């Protein structure tokens, strides 16, 4: 019901968001749409459905013997890989850093499901030396150690990349409000029609700019 409620709410406020005339309801649920491009207003609903499927609905696949089979891991890997491809192609986020972090998170999730498949194969006793024949490890313990080491390496590499991206973003010049230190909010209230920005030199143009800003329209 939660994805349906979010979808209905986004459908209701879509005209306001697209026209950048944000009302009270659209402002209250800004967390659902502020990070995405106007053309991908419903992406949060799609992401929520993905999370619900991987966290709960996948358990309904082969309910009786699913925990001992590979089907759940295979389906989860395919869903994660498809969502990662959709992220890379659609690029729904306004900020490139958000897109980068989302892709990294889904890549790690896909790798975890694939590595889980490796562990499951090595734990299986369907026939003798199955782990060595199909995967290349002598025992399930060796496969588990490999999975742990590879997962730790991926996390370290991802953390380093995130730190580098964050450092480069901090050094990038941006326009921020002196009062809050945050970028300006550019959504237009219903009674406004245009944005205005007056660039000036603080030492020589402060008085002239102040008179222009305070001049009635």
mmCIF file of C-alpha atoms in Angstrom:
data_model
loop_
_atom_site.group_PDB
_atom_site.id
_atom_site.type_symbol
_atom_site.label_atom_id
_atom_site.label_comp_id
_atom_site.label_asym_id
_atom_site.label_seq_id
_atom_site.Cartn_x
_atom_site.Cartn_y
_atom_site.Cartn_z
ATOM 1 C CA UNK A 1 0.000 0.000 0.000
ATOM 2 C CA UNK A 2 2.889 2.391 0.638
ATOM 3 C CA UNK A 3 4.093 2.449 -3.004
ATOM 4 C CA UNK A 4 0.496 2.979 -4.145
ATOM 5 C CA UNK A 5 0.070 5.858 -1.679
ATOM 6 C CA UNK A 6 3.318 7.476 -2.808
ATOM 7 C CA UNK A 7 2.350 7.029 -6.465
ATOM 8 C CA UNK A 8 -1.047 8.663 -5.890
ATOM 9 C CA UNK A 9 0.544 11.542 -4.009
ATOM 10 C CA UNK A 10 3.149 12.152 -6.703
ATOM 11 C CA UNK A 11 0.470 11.980 -9.377
ATOM 12 C CA UNK A 12 -1.518 14.628 -7.477
ATOM 13 C CA UNK A 13 1.393 17.083 -7.124
ATOM 14 C CA UNK A 14 2.990 16.422 -10.522
ATOM 15 C CA UNK A 15 1.674 19.630 -12.201
ATOM 16 C CA UNK A 16 3.083 21.766 -9.381
ATOM 17 C CA UNK A 17 6.495 20.120 -9.484
ATOM 18 C CA UNK A 18 6.809 20.273 -13.266
ATOM 19 C CA UNK A 19 5.851 23.958 -13.339
ATOM 20 C CA UNK A 20 8.114 24.654 -10.311
ATOM 21 C CA UNK A 21 5.224 26.247 -8.432
ATOM 22 C CA UNK A 22 5.445 24.220 -5.263
ATOM 23 C CA UNK A 23 2.419 24.371 -2.954
ATOM 24 C CA UNK A 24 2.019 23.211 0.617
ATOM 25 C CA UNK A 25 1.423 19.530 -0.186
ATOM 26 C CA UNK A 26 4.264 19.334 -2.704
ATOM 27 C CA UNK A 27 6.582 21.061 -0.259
ATOM 28 C CA UNK A 28 5.653 18.677 2.554
ATOM 29 C CA UNK A 29 6.509 15.607 0.443
ATOM 30 C CA UNK A 30 9.613 17.124 -1.134
ATOM 31 C CA UNK A 31 11.628 14.092 -0.012
ATOM 32 C CA UNK A 32 9.864 12.020 -2.696
ATOM 33 C CA UNK A 33 10.865 14.122 -5.704
ATOM 34 C CA UNK A 34 13.491 16.782 -4.955
ATOM 35 C CA UNK A 35 16.469 14.564 -5.925
ATOM 36 C CA UNK A 36 15.081 13.539 -9.322
ATOM 37 C CA UNK A 37 14.640 15.166 -12.699
ATOM 38 C CA UNK A 38 11.049 16.244 -13.527
ATOM 39 C CA UNK A 39 10.802 13.491 -16.122
ATOM 40 C CA UNK A 40 11.533 10.851 -13.471
ATOM 41 C CA UNK A 41 9.176 12.078 -10.785
ATOM 42 C CA UNK A 42 8.025 8.530 -9.948
ATOM 43 C CA UNK A 43 11.505 7.018 -9.627
ATOM 44 C CA UNK A 44 11.228 6.840 -5.830
ATOM 45 C CA UNK A 45 8.212 4.547 -6.254
ATOM 46 C CA UNK A 46 10.171 2.305 -8.631
ATOM 47 C CA UNK A 47 13.070 2.138 -6.182
ATOM 48 C CA UNK A 48 10.698 1.347 -3.322
ATOM 49 C CA UNK A 49 9.167 -1.526 -5.302
ATOM 50 C CA UNK A 50 12.652 -2.892 -5.958
ATOM 51 C CA UNK A 51 13.491 -2.778 -2.250
ATOM 52 C CA UNK A 52 10.227 -4.479 -1.296
ATOM 53 C CA UNK A 53 10.820 -7.235 -3.837
ATOM 54 C CA UNK A 54 14.389 -7.949 -2.738
ATOM 55 C CA UNK A 55 13.579 -7.727 0.974
ATOM 56 C CA UNK A 56 10.321 -9.673 1.142
ATOM 57 C CA UNK A 57 8.602 -10.723 -2.081
ATOM 58 C CA UNK A 58 11.575 -12.802 -3.213
ATOM 59 C CA UNK A 59 10.890 -15.100 -0.227
ATOM 60 C CA UNK A 60 7.678 -16.261 -1.925
ATOM 61 C CA UNK A 61 9.717 -17.911 -4.692
ATOM 62 C CA UNK A 62 9.678 -21.653 -3.997
ATOM 63 C CA UNK A 63 8.377 -21.220 -0.454
ATOM 64 C CA UNK A 64 8.993 -24.794 0.699
ATOM 65 C CA UNK A 65 12.565 -25.342 -0.509
ATOM 66 C CA UNK A 66 13.657 -21.866 -1.641
ATOM 67 C CA UNK A 67 16.215 -21.405 1.124
ATOM 68 C CA UNK A 68 18.220 -24.371 -0.159
ATOM 69 C CA UNK A 69 17.954 -23.549 -3.873
ATOM 70 C CA UNK A 70 19.672 -21.037 -6.159
ATOM 71 C CA UNK A 71 16.552 -19.595 -7.766
ATOM 72 C CA UNK A 72 16.063 -16.789 -5.249
ATOM 73 C CA UNK A 73 19.677 -15.656 -5.572
ATOM 74 C CA UNK A 74 19.520 -15.796 -9.363
ATOM 75 C CA UNK A 75 16.301 -13.774 -9.508
ATOM 76 C CA UNK A 76 17.662 -11.213 -7.038
ATOM 77 C CA UNK A 77 20.879 -10.898 -9.058
ATOM 78 C CA UNK A 78 18.963 -10.363 -12.299
ATOM 79 C CA UNK A 79 16.649 -7.759 -10.733
ATOM 80 C CA UNK A 80 19.594 -5.861 -9.228
ATOM 81 C CA UNK A 81 21.541 -5.952 -12.491
ATOM 82 C CA UNK A 82 18.530 -4.718 -14.494
ATOM 83 C CA UNK A 83 17.932 -1.881 -12.043
ATOM 84 C CA UNK A 84 21.617 -0.935 -12.242
ATOM 85 C CA UNK A 85 21.385 -0.819 -16.034
ATOM 86 C CA UNK A 86 18.231 1.297 -15.807
ATOM 87 C CA UNK A 87 20.011 3.719 -13.464
ATOM 88 C CA UNK A 88 22.975 4.075 -15.805
ATOM 89 C CA UNK A 89 20.788 4.620 -18.878
ATOM 90 C CA UNK A 90 18.005 6.785 -17.435
ATOM 91 C CA UNK A 91 20.166 8.946 -15.107
ATOM 92 C CA UNK A 92 17.143 10.092 -13.055
ATOM 93 C CA UNK A 93 19.045 12.105 -10.429
ATOM 94 C CA UNK A 94 19.637 15.838 -10.653
ATOM 95 C CA UNK A 95 23.054 15.568 -9.022
ATOM 96 C CA UNK A 96 25.703 13.372 -10.614
ATOM 97 C CA UNK A 97 27.029 12.445 -7.168
ATOM 98 C CA UNK A 98 23.651 10.947 -6.206
ATOM 99 C CA UNK A 99 23.641 8.913 -9.416
ATOM 100 C CA UNK A 100 27.184 7.736 -8.751
ATOM 101 C CA UNK A 101 26.380 6.607 -5.197
ATOM 102 C CA UNK A 102 23.196 4.840 -6.335
ATOM 103 C CA UNK A 103 25.116 2.958 -9.034
ATOM 104 C CA UNK A 104 27.835 1.967 -6.561
ATOM 105 C CA UNK A 105 25.259 0.702 -4.053
ATOM 106 C CA UNK A 106 23.411 -1.375 -6.650
ATOM 107 C CA UNK A 107 26.676 -2.731 -8.051
ATOM 108 C CA UNK A 108 27.714 -3.900 -4.583
ATOM 109 C CA UNK A 109 24.278 -5.434 -4.035
ATOM 110 C CA UNK A 110 24.468 -7.311 -7.335
ATOM 111 C CA UNK A 111 27.939 -8.595 -6.486
ATOM 112 C CA UNK A 112 26.731 -9.758 -3.068
ATOM 113 C CA UNK A 113 23.951 -11.816 -4.645
ATOM 114 C CA UNK A 114 26.366 -13.313 -7.177
ATOM 115 C CA UNK A 115 28.895 -14.158 -4.474
ATOM 116 C CA UNK A 116 26.079 -15.695 -2.451
ATOM 117 C CA UNK A 117 25.455 -17.989 -5.415
ATOM 118 C CA UNK A 118 29.095 -19.098 -5.245
ATOM 119 C CA UNK A 119 28.799 -19.913 -1.539
ATOM 120 C CA UNK A 120 25.540 -21.778 -2.106
ATOM 121 C CA UNK A 121 27.138 -23.923 -4.811
ATOM 122 C CA UNK A 122 30.038 -24.826 -2.550
ATOM 123 C CA UNK A 123 27.720 -25.694 0.333
ATOM 124 C CA UNK A 124 25.670 -28.008 -1.844
ATOM 125 C CA UNK A 125 26.251 -31.745 -1.550
ATOM 126 C CA UNK A 126 24.480 -32.723 -4.766
ATOM 127 C CA UNK A 127 27.525 -34.673 -5.881
ATOM 128 C CA UNK A 128 31.129 -35.121 -4.781
ATOM 129 C CA UNK A 129 33.645 -32.287 -5.338
ATOM 130 C CA UNK A 130 30.910 -29.998 -6.633
ATOM 131 C CA UNK A 131 32.619 -26.892 -5.268
ATOM 132 C CA UNK A 132 35.953 -27.702 -6.905
ATOM 133 C CA UNK A 133 34.367 -28.750 -10.202
ATOM 134 C CA UNK A 134 32.040 -25.764 -10.673
ATOM 135 C CA UNK A 135 33.750 -22.963 -8.727
ATOM 136 C CA UNK A 136 37.386 -23.966 -8.326
ATOM 137 C CA UNK A 137 37.677 -24.103 -4.515
ATOM 138 C CA UNK A 138 38.485 -27.205 -2.530
ATOM 139 C CA UNK A 139 35.857 -26.494 0.138
ATOM 140 C CA UNK A 140 33.063 -24.164 1.095
ATOM 141 C CA UNK A 141 35.373 -22.553 3.652
ATOM 142 C CA UNK A 142 37.756 -21.425 0.931
ATOM 143 C CA UNK A 143 34.878 -20.023 -1.103
ATOM 144 C CA UNK A 144 33.555 -18.156 1.948
ATOM 145 C CA UNK A 145 36.995 -16.654 2.642
ATOM 146 C CA UNK A 146 37.220 -15.545 -0.993
ATOM 147 C CA UNK A 147 33.767 -13.950 -0.825
ATOM 148 C CA UNK A 148 34.610 -12.095 2.410
ATOM 149 C CA UNK A 149 37.915 -10.810 1.035
ATOM 150 C CA UNK A 150 36.353 -9.697 -2.245
ATOM 151 C CA UNK A 151 33.464 -7.973 -0.457
ATOM 152 C CA UNK A 152 35.877 -6.104 1.835
ATOM 153 C CA UNK A 153 37.955 -5.029 -1.169
ATOM 154 C CA UNK A 154 34.870 -3.723 -2.977
ATOM 155 C CA UNK A 155 33.782 -1.767 0.100
ATOM 156 C CA UNK A 156 37.241 -0.211 0.512
ATOM 157 C CA UNK A 157 37.442 0.755 -3.162
ATOM 158 C CA UNK A 158 33.922 2.201 -3.061
ATOM 159 C CA UNK A 159 34.749 4.191 0.066
ATOM 160 C CA UNK A 160 37.887 5.608 -1.533
ATOM 161 C CA UNK A 161 35.977 6.627 -4.655
ATOM 162 C CA UNK A 162 33.256 8.280 -2.562
ATOM 163 C CA UNK A 163 35.879 10.207 -0.576
ATOM 164 C CA UNK A 164 37.545 11.399 -3.793
ATOM 165 C CA UNK A 165 34.213 12.455 -5.289
ATOM 166 C CA UNK A 166 33.284 14.278 -2.091
ATOM 167 C CA UNK A 167 36.619 16.097 -1.985
ATOM 168 C CA UNK A 168 36.269 17.210 -5.617
ATOM 169 C CA UNK A 169 32.683 18.369 -5.003
ATOM 170 C CA UNK A 170 33.756 20.435 -1.982
ATOM 171 C CA UNK A 171 36.411 22.227 -4.028
ATOM 172 C CA UNK A 172 33.980 23.003 -6.861
ATOM 173 C CA UNK A 173 32.727 26.637 -6.772
ATOM 174 C CA UNK A 174 28.991 26.996 -6.175
ATOM 175 C CA UNK A 175 26.474 29.720 -5.402
ATOM 176 C CA UNK A 176 25.287 29.492 -1.787
ATOM 177 C CA UNK A 177 23.173 31.644 0.496
ATOM 178 C CA UNK A 178 25.159 33.642 3.051
ATOM 179 C CA UNK A 179 22.434 33.111 5.656
ATOM 180 C CA UNK A 180 22.371 29.311 5.571
ATOM 181 C CA UNK A 181 25.388 28.217 3.534
ATOM 182 C CA UNK A 182 23.129 26.092 1.303
ATOM 183 C CA UNK A 183 22.354 26.380 -2.428
ATOM 184 C CA UNK A 184 19.295 28.537 -3.136
ATOM 185 C CA UNK A 185 15.900 26.876 -3.541
ATOM 186 C CA UNK A 186 14.690 27.707 -7.053
ATOM 187 C CA UNK A 187 11.120 26.440 -6.862
ATOM 188 C CA UNK A 188 8.651 29.247 -7.578
ATOM 189 C CA UNK A 189 5.706 29.902 -5.261
ATOM 190 C CA UNK A 190 2.326 30.264 -7.021
ATOM 191 C CA UNK A 191 2.314 34.075 -6.866
ATOM 192 C CA UNK A 192 5.767 34.455 -8.517
ATOM 193 C CA UNK A 193 6.692 34.208 -12.194
ATOM 194 C CA UNK A 194 10.472 34.818 -12.494
ATOM 195 C CA UNK A 195 13.752 34.369 -10.662
ATOM 196 C CA UNK A 196 16.134 37.296 -10.277
ATOM 197 C CA UNK A 197 19.852 37.312 -9.548
ATOM 198 C CA UNK A 198 21.941 40.496 -9.447
ATOM 199 C CA UNK A 199 25.694 39.971 -9.545
ATOM 200 C CA UNK A 200 27.840 42.786 -8.176
ATOM 201 C CA UNK A 201 31.136 43.658 -6.584
ATOM 202 C CA UNK A 202 30.704 43.975 -2.831
ATOM 203 C CA UNK A 203 33.133 46.863 -2.497
ATOM 204 C CA UNK A 204 31.782 49.141 -5.255
ATOM 205 C CA UNK A 205 28.283 47.968 -6.153
ATOM 206 C CA UNK A 206 26.641 47.229 -2.815
ATOM 207 C CA UNK A 207 24.634 50.462 -2.541
ATOM 208 C CA UNK A 208 23.460 50.433 -6.166
ATOM 209 C CA UNK A 209 22.407 46.801 -5.949
ATOM 210 C CA UNK A 210 20.513 47.402 -2.719
ATOM 211 C CA UNK A 211 18.540 50.249 -4.293
ATOM 212 C CA UNK A 212 17.665 48.088 -7.310
ATOM 213 C CA UNK A 213 16.532 45.175 -5.146
ATOM 214 C CA UNK A 214 14.341 47.365 -2.955
ATOM 215 C CA UNK A 215 12.780 49.168 -5.894
ATOM 216 C CA UNK A 216 9.115 48.164 -6.200
ATOM 217 C CA UNK A 217 8.174 46.223 -9.363
#
